[in-house]
Coordinates of N, CA and C and ligand atoms in Angstrom, one line a residue:
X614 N 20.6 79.6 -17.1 CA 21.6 80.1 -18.0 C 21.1 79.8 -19.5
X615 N 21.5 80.8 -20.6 CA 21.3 80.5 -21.7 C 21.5 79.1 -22.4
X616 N 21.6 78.8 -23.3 CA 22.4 78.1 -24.6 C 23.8 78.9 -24.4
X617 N 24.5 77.9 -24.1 CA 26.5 78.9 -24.7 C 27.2 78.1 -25.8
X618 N 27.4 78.7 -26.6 CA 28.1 78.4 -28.0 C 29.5 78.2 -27.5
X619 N 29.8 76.8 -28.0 CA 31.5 76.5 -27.8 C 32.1 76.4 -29.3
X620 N 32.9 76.9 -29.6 CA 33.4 76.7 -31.4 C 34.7 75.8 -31.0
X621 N 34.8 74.8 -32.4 CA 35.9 73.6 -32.5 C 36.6 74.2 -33.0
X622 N 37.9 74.0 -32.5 CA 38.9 74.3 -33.2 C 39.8 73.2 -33.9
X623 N 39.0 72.7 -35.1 CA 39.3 71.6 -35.9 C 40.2 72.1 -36.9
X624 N 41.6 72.8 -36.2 CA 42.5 72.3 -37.2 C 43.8 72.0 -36.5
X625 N 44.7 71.7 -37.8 CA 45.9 70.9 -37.2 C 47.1 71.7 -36.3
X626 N 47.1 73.1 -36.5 CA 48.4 73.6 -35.8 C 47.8 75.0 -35.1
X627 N 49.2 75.0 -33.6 CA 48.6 76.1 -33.1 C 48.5 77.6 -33.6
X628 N 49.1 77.8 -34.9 CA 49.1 79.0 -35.1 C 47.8 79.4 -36.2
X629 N 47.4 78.2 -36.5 CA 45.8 78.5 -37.0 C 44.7 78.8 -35.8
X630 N 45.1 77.8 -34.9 CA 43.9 78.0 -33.7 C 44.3 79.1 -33.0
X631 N 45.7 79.7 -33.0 CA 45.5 80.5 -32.7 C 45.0 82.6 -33.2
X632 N 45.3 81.9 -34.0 CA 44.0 82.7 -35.4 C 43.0 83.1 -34.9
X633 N 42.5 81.8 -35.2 CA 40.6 81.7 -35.1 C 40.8 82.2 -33.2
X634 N 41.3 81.6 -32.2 CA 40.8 82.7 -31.5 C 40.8 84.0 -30.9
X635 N 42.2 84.2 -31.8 CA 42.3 85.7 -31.7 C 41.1 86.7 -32.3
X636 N 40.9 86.2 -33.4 CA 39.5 86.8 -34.2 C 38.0 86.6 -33.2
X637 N 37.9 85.3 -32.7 CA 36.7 85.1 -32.4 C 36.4 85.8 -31.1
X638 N 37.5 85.9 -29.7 CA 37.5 85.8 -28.5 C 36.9 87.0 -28.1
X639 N 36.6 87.9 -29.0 CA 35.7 88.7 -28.4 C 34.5 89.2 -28.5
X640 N 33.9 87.7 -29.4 CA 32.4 87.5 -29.2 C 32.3 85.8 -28.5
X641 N 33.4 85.4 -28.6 CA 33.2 83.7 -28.4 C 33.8 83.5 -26.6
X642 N 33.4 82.6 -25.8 CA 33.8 82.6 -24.4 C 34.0 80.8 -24.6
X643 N 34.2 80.1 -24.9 CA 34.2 78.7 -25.2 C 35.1 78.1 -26.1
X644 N 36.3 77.5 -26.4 CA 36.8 76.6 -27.3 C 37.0 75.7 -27.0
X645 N 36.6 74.7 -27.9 CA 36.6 73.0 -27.9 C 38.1 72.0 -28.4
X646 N 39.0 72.0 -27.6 CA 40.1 71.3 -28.2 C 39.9 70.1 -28.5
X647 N 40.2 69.4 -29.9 CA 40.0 67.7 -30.0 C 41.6 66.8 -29.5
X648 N 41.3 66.2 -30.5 CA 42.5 65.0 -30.4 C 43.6 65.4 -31.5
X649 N 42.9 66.1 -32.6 CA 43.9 66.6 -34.1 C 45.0 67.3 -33.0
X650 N 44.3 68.4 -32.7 CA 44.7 69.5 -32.3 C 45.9 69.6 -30.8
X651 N 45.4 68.8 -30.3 CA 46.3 68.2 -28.9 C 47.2 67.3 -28.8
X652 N 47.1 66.7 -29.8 CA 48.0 65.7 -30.3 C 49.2 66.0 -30.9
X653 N 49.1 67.3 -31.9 CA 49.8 68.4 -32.7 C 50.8 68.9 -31.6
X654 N 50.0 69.8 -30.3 CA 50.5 70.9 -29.9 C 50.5 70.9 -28.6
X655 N 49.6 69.6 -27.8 CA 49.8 69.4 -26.2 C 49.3 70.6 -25.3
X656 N 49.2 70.5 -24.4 CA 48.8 71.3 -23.1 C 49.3 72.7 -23.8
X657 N 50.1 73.6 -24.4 CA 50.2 75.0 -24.9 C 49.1 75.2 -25.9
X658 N 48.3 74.6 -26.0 CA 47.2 75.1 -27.0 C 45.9 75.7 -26.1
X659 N 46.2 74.5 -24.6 CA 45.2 74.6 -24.0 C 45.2 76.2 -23.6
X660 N 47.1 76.3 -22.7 CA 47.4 77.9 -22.2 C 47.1 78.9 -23.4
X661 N 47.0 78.3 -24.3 CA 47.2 79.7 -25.4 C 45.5 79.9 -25.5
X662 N 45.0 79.6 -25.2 CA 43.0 80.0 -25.4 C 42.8 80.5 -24.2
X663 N 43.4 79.9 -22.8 CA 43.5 80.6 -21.2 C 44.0 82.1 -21.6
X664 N 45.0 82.5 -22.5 CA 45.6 83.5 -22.2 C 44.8 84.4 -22.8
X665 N 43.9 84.0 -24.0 CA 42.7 84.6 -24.3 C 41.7 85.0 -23.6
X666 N 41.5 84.8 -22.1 CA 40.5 84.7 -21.3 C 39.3 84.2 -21.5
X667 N 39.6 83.1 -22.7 CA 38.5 81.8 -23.0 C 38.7 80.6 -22.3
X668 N 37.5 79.9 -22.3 CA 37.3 78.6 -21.5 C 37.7 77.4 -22.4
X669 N 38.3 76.1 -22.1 CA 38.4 75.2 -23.1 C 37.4 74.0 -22.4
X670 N 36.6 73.6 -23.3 CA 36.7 72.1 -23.6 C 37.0 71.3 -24.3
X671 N 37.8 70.5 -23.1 CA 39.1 69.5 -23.8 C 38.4 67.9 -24.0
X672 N 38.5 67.5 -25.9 CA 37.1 66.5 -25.5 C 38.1 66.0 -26.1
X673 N 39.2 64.9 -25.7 CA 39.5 64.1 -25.7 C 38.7 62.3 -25.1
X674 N 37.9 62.2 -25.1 CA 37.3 61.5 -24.8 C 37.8 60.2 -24.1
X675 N 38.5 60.3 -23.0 CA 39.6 59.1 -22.4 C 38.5 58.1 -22.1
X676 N 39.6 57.1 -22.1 CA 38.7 55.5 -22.2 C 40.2 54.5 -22.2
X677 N 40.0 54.2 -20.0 CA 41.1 53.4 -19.9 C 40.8 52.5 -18.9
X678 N 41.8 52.3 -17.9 CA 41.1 51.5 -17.0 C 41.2 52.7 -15.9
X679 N 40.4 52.5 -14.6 CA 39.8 53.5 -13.5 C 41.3 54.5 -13.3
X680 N 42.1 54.0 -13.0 CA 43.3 54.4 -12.3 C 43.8 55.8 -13.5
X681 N 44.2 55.0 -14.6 CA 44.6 56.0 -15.9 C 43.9 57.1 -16.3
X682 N 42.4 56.5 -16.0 CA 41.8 57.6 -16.5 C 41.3 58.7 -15.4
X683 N 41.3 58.4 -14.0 CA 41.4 59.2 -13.3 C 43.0 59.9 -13.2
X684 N 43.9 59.3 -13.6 CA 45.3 60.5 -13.9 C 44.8 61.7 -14.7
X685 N 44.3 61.2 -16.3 CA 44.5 61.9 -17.2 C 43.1 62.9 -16.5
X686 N 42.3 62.6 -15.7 CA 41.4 63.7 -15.1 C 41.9 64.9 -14.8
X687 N 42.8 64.0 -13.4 CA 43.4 65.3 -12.8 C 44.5 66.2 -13.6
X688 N 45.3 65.4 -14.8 CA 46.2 66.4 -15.3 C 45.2 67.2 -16.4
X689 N 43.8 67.1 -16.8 CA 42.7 67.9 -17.3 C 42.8 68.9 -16.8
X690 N 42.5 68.7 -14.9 CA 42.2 70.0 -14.2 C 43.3 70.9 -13.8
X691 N 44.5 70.1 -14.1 CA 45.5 71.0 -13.2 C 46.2 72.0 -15.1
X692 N 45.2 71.9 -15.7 CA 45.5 72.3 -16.9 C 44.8 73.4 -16.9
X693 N 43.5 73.2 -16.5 CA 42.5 74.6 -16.1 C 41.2 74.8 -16.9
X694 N 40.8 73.4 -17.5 CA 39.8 73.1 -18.6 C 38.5 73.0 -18.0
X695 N 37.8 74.1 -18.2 CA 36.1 73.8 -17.6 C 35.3 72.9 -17.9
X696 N 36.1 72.1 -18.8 CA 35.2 71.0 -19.0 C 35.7 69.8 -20.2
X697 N 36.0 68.7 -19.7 CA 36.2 67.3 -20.4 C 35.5 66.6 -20.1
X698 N 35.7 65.3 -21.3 CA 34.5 64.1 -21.3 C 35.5 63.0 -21.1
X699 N 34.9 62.0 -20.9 CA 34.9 60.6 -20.4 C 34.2 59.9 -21.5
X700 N 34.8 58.2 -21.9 CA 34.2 57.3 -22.2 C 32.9 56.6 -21.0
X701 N 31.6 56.9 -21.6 CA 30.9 56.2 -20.6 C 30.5 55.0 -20.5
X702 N 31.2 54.4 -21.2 CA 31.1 52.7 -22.0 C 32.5 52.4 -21.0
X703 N 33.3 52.9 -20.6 CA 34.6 52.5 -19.9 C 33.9 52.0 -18.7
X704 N 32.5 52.4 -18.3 CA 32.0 51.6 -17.0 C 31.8 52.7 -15.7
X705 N 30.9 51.8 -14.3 CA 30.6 52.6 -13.8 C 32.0 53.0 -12.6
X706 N 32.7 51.8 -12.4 CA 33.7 51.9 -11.7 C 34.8 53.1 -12.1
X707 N 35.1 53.3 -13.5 CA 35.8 53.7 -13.7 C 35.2 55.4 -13.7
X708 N 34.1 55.9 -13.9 CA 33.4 57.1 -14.0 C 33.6 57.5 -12.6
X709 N 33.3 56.3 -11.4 CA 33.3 56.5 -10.2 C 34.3 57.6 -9.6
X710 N 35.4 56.2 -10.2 CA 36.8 56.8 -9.7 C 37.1 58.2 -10.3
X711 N 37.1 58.6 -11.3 CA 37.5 59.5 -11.8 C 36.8 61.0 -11.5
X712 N 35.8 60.7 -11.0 CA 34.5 62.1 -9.9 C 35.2 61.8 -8.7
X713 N 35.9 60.4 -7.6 CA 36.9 60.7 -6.6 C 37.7 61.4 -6.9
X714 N 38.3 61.5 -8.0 CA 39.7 61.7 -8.0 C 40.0 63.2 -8.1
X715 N 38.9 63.9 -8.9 CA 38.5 65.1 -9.2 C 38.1 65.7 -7.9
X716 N 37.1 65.8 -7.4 CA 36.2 66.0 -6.0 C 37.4 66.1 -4.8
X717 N 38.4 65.2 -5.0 CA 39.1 65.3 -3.4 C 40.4 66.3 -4.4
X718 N 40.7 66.4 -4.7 CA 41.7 67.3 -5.5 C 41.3 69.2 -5.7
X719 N 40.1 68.9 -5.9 CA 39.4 70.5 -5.9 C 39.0 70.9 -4.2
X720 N 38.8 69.3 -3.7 CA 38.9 70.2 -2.5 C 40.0 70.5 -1.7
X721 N 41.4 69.9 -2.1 CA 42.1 70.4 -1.4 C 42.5 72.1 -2.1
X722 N 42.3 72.2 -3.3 CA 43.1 73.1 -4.5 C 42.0 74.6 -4.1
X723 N 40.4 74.2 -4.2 CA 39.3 75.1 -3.9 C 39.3 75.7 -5.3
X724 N 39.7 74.7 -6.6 CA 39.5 75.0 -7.4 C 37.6 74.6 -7.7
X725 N 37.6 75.7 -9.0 CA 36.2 75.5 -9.3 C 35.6 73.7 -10.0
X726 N 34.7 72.9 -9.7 CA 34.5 71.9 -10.4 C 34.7 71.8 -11.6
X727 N 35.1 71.4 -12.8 CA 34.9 71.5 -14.2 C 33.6 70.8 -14.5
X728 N 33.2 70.9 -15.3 CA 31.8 70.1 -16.2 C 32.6 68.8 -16.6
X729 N 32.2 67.5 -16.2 CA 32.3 66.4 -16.4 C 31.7 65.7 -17.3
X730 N 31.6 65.3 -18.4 CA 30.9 65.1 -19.6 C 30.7 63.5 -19.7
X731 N 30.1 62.5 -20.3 CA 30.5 61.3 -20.7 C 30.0 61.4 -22.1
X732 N 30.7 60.2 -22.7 CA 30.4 60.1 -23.9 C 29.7 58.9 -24.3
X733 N 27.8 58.6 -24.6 CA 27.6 57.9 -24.6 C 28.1 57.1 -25.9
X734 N 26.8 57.3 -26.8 CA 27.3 56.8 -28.2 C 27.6 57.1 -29.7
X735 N 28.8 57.3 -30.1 CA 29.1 58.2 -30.7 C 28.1 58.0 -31.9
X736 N 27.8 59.2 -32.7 CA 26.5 59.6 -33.3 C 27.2 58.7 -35.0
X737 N 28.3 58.2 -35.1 CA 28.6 57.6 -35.9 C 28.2 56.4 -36.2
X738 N 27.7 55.4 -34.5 CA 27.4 54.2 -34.4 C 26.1 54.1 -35.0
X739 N 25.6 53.2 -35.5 CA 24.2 52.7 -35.6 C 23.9 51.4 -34.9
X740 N 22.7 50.8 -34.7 CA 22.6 49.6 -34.2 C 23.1 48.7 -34.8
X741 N 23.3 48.2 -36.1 CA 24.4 47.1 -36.7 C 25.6 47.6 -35.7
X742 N 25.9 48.7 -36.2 CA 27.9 48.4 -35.8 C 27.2 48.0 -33.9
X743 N 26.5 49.2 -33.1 CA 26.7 48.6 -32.0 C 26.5 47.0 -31.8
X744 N 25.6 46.1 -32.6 CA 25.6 44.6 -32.8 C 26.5 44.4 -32.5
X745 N 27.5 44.6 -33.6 CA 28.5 44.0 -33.7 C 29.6 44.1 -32.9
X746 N 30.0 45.2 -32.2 CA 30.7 44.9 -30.8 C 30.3 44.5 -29.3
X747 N 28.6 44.0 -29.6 CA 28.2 42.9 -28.2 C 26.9 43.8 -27.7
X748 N 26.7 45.0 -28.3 CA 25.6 45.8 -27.6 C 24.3 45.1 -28.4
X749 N 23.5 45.0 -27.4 CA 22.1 44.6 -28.3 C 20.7 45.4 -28.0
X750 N 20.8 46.4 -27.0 CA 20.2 47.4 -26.9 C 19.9 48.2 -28.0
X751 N 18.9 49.0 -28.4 CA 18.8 49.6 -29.7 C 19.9 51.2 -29.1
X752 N 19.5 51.8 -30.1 CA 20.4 52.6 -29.9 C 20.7 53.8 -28.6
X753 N 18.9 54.3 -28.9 CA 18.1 54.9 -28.0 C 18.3 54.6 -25.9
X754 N 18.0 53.3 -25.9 CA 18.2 52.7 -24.7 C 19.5 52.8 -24.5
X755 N 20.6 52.4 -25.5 CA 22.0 52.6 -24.6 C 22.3 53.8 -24.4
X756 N 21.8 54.7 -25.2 CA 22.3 56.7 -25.1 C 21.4 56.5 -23.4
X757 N 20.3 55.9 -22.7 CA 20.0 56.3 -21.9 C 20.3 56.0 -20.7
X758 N 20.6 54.3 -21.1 CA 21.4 53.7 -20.1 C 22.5 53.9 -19.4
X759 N 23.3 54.5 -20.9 CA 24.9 55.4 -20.2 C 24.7 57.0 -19.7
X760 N 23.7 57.0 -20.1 CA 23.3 58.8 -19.2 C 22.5 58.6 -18.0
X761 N 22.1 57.5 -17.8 CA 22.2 57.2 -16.3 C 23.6 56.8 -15.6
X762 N 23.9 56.0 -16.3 CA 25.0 55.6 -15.7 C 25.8 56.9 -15.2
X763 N 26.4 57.6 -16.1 CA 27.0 58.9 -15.8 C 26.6 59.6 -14.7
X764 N 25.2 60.3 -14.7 CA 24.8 60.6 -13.6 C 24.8 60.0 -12.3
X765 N 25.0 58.9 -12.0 CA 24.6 57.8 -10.6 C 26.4 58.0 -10.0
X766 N 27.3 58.3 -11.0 CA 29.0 58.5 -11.0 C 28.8 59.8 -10.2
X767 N 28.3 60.5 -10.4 CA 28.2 62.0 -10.2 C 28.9 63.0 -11.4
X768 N 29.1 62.4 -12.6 CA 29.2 63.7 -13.4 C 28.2 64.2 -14.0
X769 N 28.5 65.6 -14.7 CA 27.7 66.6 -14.8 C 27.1 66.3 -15.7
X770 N 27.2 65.4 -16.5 CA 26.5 65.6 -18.3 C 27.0 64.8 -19.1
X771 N 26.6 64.9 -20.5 CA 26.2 63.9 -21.6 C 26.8 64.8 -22.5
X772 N 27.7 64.6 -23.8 CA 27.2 65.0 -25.0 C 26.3 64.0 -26.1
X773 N 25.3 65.0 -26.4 CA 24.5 64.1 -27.2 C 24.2 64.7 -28.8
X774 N 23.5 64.1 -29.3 CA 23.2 64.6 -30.7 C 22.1 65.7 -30.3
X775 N 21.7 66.4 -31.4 CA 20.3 67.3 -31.5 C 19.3 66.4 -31.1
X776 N 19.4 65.3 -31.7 CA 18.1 64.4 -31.7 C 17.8 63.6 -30.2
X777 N 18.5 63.6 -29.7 CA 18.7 63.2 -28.6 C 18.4 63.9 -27.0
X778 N 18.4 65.4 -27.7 CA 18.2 66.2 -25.8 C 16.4 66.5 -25.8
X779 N 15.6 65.9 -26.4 CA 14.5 66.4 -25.5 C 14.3 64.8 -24.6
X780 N 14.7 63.7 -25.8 CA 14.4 62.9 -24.5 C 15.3 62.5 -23.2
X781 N 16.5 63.0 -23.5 CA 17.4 63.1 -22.2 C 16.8 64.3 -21.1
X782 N 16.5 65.4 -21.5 CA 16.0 66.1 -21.1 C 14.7 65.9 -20.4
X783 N 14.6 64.8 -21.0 CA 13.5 64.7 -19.9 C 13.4 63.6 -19.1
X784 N 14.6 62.7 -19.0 CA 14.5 61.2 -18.5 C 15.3 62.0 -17.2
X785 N 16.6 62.7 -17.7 CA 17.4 63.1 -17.1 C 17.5 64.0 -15.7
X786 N 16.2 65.0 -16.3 CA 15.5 66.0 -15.8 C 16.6 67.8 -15.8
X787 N 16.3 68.5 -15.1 CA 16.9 70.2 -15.5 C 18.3 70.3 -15.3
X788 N 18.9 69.6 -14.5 CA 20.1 70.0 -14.1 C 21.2 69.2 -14.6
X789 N 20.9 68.4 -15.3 CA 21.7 67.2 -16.1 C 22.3 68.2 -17.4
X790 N 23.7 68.3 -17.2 CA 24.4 69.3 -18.9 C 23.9 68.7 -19.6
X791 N 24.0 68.8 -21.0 CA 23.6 68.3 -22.8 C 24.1 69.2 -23.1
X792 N 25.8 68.9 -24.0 CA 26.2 69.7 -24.7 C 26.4 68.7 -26.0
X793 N 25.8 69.6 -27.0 CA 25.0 68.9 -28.4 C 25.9 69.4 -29.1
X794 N 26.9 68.6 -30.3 CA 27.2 69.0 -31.1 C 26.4 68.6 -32.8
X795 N 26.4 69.0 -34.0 CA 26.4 68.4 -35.1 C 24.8 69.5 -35.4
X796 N 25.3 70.8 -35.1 CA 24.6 71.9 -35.0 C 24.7 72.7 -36.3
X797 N 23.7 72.9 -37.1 CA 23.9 74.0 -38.3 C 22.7 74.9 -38.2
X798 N 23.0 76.0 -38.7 CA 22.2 76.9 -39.0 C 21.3 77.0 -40.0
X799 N 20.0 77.3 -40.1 CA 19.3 76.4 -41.2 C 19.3 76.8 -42.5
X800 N 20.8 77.5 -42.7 CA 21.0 78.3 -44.0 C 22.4 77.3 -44.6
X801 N 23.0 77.1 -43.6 CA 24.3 76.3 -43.6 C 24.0 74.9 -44.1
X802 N 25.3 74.6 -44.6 CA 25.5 73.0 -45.4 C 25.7 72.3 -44.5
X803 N 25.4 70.9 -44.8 CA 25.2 70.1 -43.3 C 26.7 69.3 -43.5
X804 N 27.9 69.7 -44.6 CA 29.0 68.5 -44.2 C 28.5 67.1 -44.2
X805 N 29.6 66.8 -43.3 CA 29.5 65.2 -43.2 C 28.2 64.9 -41.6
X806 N 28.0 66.4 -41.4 CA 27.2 65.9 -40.5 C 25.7 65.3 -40.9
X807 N 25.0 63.7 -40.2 CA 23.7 63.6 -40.6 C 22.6 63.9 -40.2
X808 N 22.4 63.7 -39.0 CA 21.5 64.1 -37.9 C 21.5 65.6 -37.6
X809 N 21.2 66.9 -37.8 CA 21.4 68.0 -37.6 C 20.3 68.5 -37.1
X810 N 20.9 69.2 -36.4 CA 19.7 70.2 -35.6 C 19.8 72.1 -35.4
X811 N 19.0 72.8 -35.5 CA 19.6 74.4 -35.6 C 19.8 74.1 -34.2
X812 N 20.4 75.9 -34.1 CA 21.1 76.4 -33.0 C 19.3 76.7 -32.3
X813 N 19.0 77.3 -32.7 CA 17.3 77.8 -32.0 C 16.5 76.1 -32.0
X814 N 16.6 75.3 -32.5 CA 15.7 74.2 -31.8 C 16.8 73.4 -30.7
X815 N 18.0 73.4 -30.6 CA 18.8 72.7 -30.3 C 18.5 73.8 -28.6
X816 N 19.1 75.2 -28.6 CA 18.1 76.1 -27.3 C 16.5 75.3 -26.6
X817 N 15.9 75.7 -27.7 CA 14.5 74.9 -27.5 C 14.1 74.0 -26.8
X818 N 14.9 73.0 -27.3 CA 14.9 71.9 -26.5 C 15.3 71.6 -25.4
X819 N 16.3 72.4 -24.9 CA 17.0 72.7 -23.5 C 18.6 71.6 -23.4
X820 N 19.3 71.9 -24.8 CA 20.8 71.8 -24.4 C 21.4 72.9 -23.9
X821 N 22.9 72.9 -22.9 CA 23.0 73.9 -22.1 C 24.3 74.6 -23.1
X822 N 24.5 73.4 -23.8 CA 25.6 74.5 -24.5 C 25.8 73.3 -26.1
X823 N 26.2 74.1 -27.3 CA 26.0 73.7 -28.3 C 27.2 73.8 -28.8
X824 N 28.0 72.4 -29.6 CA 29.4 73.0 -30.0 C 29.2 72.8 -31.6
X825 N 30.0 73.8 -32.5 CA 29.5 74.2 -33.9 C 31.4 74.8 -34.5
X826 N 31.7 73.9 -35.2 CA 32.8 74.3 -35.9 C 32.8 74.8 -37.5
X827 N 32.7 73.9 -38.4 CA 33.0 74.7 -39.7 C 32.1 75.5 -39.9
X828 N 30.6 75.7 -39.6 CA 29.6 76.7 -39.8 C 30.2 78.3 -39.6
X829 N 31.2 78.0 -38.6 CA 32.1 79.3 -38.1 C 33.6 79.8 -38.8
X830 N 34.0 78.4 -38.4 CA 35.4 78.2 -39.0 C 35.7 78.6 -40.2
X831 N 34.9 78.1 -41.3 CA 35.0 77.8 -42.8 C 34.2 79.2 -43.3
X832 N 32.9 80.3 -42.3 CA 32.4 80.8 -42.8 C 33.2 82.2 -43.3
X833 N 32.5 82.7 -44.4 CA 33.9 84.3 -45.3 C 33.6 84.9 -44.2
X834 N 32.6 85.5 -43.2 CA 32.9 86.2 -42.0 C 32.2 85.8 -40.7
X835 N 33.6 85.3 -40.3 CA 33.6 84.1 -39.3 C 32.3 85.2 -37.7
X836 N 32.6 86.2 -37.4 CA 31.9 86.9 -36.4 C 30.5 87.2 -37.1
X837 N 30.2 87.4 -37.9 CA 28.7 87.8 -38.3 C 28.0 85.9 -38.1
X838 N 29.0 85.0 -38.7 CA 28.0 84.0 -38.4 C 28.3 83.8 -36.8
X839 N 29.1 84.1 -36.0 CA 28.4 83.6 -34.7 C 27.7 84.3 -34.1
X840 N 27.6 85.6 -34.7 CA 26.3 86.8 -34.3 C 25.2 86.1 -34.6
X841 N 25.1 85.8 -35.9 CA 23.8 85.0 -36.2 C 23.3 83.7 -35.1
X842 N 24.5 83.1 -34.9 CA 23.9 82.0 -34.3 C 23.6 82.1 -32.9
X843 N 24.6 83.0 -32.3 CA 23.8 83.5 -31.2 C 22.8 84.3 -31.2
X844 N 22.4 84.3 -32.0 CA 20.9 85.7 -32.0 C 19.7 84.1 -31.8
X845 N 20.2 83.6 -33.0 CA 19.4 82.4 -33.0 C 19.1 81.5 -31.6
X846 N 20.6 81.5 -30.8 CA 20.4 80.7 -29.6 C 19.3 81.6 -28.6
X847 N 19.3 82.5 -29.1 CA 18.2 83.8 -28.1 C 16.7 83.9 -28.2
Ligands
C5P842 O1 32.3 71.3 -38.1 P1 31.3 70.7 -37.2 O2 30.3 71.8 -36.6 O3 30.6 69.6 -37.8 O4 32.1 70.2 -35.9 C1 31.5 69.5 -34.8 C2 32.5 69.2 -33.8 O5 31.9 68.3 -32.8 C3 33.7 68.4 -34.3 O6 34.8 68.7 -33.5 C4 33.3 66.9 -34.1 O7 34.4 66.1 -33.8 C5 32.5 67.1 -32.8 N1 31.5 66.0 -32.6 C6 30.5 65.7 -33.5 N2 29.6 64.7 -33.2 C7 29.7 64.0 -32.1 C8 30.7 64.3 -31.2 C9 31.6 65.3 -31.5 O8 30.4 66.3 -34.5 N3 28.8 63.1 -31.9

């Protein structure tokens, strides 16, 4: 399968997101709900992008103990989200549980698996901050440590930076997800993003799906730039 473009829907209320996917949904198959956004408007944001016949990933990034966070799994799936992430620093017990909890639920439901993500280290940390809350691994080694980790749980994938999927890609090997955000186009302003990577090296390199918000969001014609950037992912 190609590179699939997922667009964020980084704003605060549903009648903006539901905007942006009215406009987008019939070039876009993907929306990314955060914490702004879910937090605002709850599980009806999720149905309102479903009714669009778009897919959500819901990246709330849970991080609790095993039991909690396999709840908040299953109320993910019975939500109908192809794909959420997990804290992969929450541990292996808890990843465990939470791939049980999923797996015997789909099999009784014969619903489809969702994409199981973890979240190793958010691209905000550097090695000082991780210091300072007990990690002494450099950076590198823990992004790979917890994408093992993840994998050995049986979820499907990682979100990682740009900078990060050729060597996951290759520790990890083909079938391990990498969905990369902090993606711009090499014409686009890079925001507060630092580490950036385009949409065609970020393909290149072999992430399976790329998520990309204000480059879209913010652009004067929001469909020509995701034309562009999918021509780019091609
Ligand atoms: O607007 P922009 O393209 O920078 O948005 C990127 C999206 O990906 C935002 O929703 C942001 O929270 C998310 N993200 C990120 N970097 C990470 C993880 C998630 O930019 N490491």
């Amino acid at each position: 399968m190609r590179t699939q473009l997922i667009v964020a829907l980084d704003v605060p209320e549903l009648e903006q997101a539901e905007a942006l996917v009215k406009e987008l949904s019939p070039v876009v198959k993907y929306f990314k709900i955060g914490m702004q956004l879910f937090t605002a408007c709850g599980p009806d944001v999720v149905r309102m992008v479903r009714e669009y016949n778009c897919d959500v990933f819901l990246d709330l990034k849970f991080h609790d103990i095993p039991n909690t966070v396999a709840q908040a799994a299953l109320s993910s799936l019975r939500l109908g989200v192809f794909m959420f992430n997990v804290h992969a620093i929450g541990g292996d017990v808890m990843l465990a549980t939470v791939m049980q909890a999923i797996n015997k639920e789909i099999k009784q439901t014969k619903q489809q698996l969702p994409i199981v993500l973890g979240v190793t280290v958010l691209t905000s940390m550097d090695r000082q901050q991780l210091n300072r809350v007990g990690v002494i691994r450099s950076v590198k080694n823990e992004v790979v440590g917890l994408a093992v980790l993840c994998k050995k749980a049986g979820l499907s994938g990682v979100v990682c930076s740009g900078k990060e999927i050729k060597l996951l890609r290759r520790v990890m090997g083909k079938d391990f997800v990498l969905v990369v955000p902090g993606i711009r186009p090499a014409d686009a302003k890079a925001d507060d993003q630092k580490r950036i990577v385009t949409p065609a090296q970020a393909a290149d390199w072999g992430a399976n799906y790329i998520v990309v918000g204000r480059p879209i969001t913010q652009a004067e014609n929001r469909i020509q730039a995701v034309t562009a950037i999918v021509s780019d992912l091609n």
